[in-house]
Tab-separated table of C-alpha atoms and ligand atoms in Angstrom:
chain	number	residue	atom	x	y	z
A	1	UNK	CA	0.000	0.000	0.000
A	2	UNK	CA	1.301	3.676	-0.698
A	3	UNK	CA	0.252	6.383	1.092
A	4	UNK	CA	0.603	8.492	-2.443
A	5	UNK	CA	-2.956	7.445	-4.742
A	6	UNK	CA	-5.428	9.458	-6.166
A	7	UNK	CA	-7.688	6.877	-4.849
A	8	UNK	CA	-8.035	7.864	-1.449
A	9	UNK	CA	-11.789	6.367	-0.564
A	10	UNK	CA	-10.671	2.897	-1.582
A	11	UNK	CA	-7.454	3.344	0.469
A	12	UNK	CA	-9.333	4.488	3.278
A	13	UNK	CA	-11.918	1.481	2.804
A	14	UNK	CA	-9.338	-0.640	2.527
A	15	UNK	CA	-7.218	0.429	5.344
A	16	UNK	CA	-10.655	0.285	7.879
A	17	UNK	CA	-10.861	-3.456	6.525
A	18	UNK	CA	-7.852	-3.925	8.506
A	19	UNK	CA	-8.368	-1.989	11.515
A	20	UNK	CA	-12.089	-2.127	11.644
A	21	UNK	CA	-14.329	0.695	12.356
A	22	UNK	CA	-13.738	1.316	15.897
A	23	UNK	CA	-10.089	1.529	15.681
A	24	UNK	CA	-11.022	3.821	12.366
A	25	UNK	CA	-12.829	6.431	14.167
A	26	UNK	CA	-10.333	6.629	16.787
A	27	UNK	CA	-7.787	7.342	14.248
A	28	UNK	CA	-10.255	10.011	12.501
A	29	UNK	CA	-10.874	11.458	15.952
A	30	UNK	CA	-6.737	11.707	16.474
A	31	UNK	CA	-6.416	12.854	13.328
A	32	UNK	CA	-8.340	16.433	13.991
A	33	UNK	CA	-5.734	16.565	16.973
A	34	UNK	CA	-2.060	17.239	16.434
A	35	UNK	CA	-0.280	14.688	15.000
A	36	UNK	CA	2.624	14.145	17.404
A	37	UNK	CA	4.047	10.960	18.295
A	38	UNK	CA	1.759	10.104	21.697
A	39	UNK	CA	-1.253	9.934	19.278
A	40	UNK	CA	0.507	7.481	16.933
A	41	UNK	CA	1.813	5.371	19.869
A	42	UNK	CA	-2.079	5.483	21.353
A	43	UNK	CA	-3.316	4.100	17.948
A	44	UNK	CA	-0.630	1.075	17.410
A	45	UNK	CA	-1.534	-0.075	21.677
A	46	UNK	CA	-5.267	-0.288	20.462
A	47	UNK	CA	-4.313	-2.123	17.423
A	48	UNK	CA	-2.338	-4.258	19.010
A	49	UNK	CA	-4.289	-4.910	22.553
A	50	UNK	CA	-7.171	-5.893	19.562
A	51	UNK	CA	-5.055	-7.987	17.486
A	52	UNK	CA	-2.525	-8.886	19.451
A	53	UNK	CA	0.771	-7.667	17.418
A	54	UNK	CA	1.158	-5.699	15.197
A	55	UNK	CA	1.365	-6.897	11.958
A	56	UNK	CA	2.422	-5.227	8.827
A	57	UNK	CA	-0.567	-4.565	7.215
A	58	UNK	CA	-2.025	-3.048	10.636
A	59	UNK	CA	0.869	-0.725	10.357
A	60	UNK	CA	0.524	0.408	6.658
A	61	UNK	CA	-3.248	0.670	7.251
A	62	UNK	CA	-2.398	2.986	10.641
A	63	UNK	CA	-0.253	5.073	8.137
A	64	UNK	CA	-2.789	5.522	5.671
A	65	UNK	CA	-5.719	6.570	7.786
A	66	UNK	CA	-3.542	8.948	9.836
A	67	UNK	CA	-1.630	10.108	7.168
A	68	UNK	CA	1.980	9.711	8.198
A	69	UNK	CA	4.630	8.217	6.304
A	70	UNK	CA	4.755	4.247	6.586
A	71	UNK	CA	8.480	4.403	7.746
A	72	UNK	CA	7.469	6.689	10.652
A	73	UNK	CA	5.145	4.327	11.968
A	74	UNK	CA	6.851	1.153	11.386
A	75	UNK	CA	9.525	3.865	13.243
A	76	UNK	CA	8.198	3.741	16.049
A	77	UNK	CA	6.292	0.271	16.246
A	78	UNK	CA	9.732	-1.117	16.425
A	79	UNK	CA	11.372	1.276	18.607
A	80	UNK	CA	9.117	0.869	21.354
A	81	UNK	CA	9.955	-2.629	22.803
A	82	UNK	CA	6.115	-2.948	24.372
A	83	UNK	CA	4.871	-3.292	20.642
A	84	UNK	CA	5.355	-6.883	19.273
A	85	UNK	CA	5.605	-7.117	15.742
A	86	UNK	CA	4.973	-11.046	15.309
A	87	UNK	CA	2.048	-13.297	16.852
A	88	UNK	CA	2.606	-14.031	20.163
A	89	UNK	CA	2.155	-17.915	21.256
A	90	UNK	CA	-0.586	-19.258	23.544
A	91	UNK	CA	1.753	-18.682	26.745
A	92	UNK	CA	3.677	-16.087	27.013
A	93	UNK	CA	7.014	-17.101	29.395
A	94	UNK	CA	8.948	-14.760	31.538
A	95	UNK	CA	12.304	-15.987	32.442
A	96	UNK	CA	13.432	-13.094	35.092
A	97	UNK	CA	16.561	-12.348	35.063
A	98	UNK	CA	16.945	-9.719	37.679
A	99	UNK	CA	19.272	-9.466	40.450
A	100	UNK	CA	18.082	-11.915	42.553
A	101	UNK	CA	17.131	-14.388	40.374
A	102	UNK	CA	20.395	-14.319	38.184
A	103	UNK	CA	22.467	-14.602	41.437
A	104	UNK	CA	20.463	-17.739	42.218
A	105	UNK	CA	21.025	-19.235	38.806
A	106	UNK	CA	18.361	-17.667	36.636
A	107	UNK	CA	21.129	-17.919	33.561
A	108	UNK	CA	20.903	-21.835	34.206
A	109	UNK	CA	16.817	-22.113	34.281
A	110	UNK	CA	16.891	-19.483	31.013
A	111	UNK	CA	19.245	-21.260	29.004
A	112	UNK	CA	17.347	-24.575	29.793
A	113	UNK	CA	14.347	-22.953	28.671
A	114	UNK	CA	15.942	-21.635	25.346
A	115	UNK	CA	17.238	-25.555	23.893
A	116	UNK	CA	13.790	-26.781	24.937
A	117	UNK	CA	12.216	-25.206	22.861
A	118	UNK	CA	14.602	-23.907	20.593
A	119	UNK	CA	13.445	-20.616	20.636
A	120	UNK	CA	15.561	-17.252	21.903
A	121	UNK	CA	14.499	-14.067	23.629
A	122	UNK	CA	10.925	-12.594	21.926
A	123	UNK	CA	10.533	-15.415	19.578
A	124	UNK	CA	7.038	-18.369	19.560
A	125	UNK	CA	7.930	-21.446	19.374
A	126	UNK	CA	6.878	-23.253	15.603
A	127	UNK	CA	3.969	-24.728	17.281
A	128	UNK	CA	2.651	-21.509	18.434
A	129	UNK	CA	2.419	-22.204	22.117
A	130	UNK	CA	5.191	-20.519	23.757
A	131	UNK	CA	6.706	-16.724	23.218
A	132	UNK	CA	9.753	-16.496	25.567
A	133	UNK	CA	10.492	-13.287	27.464
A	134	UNK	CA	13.310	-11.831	29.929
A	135	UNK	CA	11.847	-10.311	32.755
A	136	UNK	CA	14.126	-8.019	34.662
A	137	UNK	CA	12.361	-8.056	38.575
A	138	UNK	CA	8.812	-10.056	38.508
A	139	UNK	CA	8.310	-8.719	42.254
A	140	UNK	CA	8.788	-12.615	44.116
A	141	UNK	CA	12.658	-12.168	44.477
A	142	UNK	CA	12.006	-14.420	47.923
A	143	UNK	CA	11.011	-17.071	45.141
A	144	UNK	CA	14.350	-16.343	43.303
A	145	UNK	CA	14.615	-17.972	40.194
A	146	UNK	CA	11.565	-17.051	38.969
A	147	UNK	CA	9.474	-18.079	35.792
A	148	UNK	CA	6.675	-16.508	34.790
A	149	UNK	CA	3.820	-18.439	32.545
A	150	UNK	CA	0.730	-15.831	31.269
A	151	UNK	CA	-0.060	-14.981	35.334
A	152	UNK	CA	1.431	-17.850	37.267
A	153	UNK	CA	4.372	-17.713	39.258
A	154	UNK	CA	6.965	-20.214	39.740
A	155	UNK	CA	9.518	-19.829	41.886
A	156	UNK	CA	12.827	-21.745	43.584
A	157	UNK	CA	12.839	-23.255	39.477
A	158	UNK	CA	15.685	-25.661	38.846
A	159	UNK	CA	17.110	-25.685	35.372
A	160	UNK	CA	16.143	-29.442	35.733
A	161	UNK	CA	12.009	-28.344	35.896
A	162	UNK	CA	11.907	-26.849	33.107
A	163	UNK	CA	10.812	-29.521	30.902
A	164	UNK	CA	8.000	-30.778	33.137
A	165	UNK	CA	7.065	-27.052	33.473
A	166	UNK	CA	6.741	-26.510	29.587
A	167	UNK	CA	5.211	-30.519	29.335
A	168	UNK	CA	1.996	-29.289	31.865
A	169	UNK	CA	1.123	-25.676	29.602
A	170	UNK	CA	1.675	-28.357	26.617
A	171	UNK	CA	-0.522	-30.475	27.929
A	172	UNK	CA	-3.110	-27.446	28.848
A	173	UNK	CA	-2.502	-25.694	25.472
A	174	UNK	CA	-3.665	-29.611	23.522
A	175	UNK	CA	-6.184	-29.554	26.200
B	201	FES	S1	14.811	-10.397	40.556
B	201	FES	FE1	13.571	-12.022	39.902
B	201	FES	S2	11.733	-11.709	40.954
B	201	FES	FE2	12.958	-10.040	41.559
């Protein structure tokens, strides 16, 4: 998509297609505002708290409908590390790798985690299920190591868990 055509209602059709209509009139209402930054990042959140990353068609269609150029917003949608640009997996998993947990061996758990499923830092594993994080304090350093899984806390985690840990949200992902 360009943002240059003389065909601007099918670009705009097509570009509200993408987002839908809600996230369309949001844009429309930013777009009587001033057009700084904050407005853009507002935009990509919604798009991707709806869709869940943000892919690049979401991002060419956020260009068109605001009216920015397409490298600005792809810009900032990878600048920002709270936007994900790729699907995330079923569970997300937090490895934290703070302080306390790295003094306790959080390297060990993490790199366990990594050739089980053969996946590094912000990638989903090929099945979908998994999208590996670092975390850098989850808040339970008394727990130290830590892994995180969606909301659930596990703590005192030996590098030597981490297979039956992954095996039980494998398990409740097939479920
Ligand atoms: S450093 Fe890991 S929970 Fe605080």
């Amino acid at each position: 998509m360009s943002t240059c055509t003389d065909n601007w209602e099918q670009v705009e059709a097509a570009a509200k297609l993408v987002l839908g209509e809600p996230i369309a009139a949001m844009i429309e209402h930013c777009r009587h505002e001033d057009h700084s930054e904050s407005q853009l990042i507002a935009v990509l959140h919604r798009v991707q708290s709806q869709f869940g990353h943000l892919a690049e068609a979401h991002l060419d269609a956020v260009a068109q409908l605001m009216q920015v150029p397409a490298a600005k917003v792809a810009g900032v949608a990878s600048f920002y590390h709270f936007f994900r640009l790729k699907p995330r997996g079923k569970f997300q998993i937090s490895v934290c790798l703070g302080t306390a947990c790295y003094v306790k061996g959080a390297d060990r758990v993490a790199q366990k985690v990594i050739d089980e499923l053969g996946i590094t830092w912000g990638e989903t594993s090929s099945d979908g299920i998994f999208t590996l994080e670092a975390a850098r304090c989850l808040g339970t350093c008394g727990l130290a190591p830590v892994v995180m899984v969606e909301e659930e806390i596990h703590g005192n985690v030996t590098p030597d868990q981490v297979p039956a840990l992954l095996e039980k949200y494998l398990k409740k992902a097939k479920g």
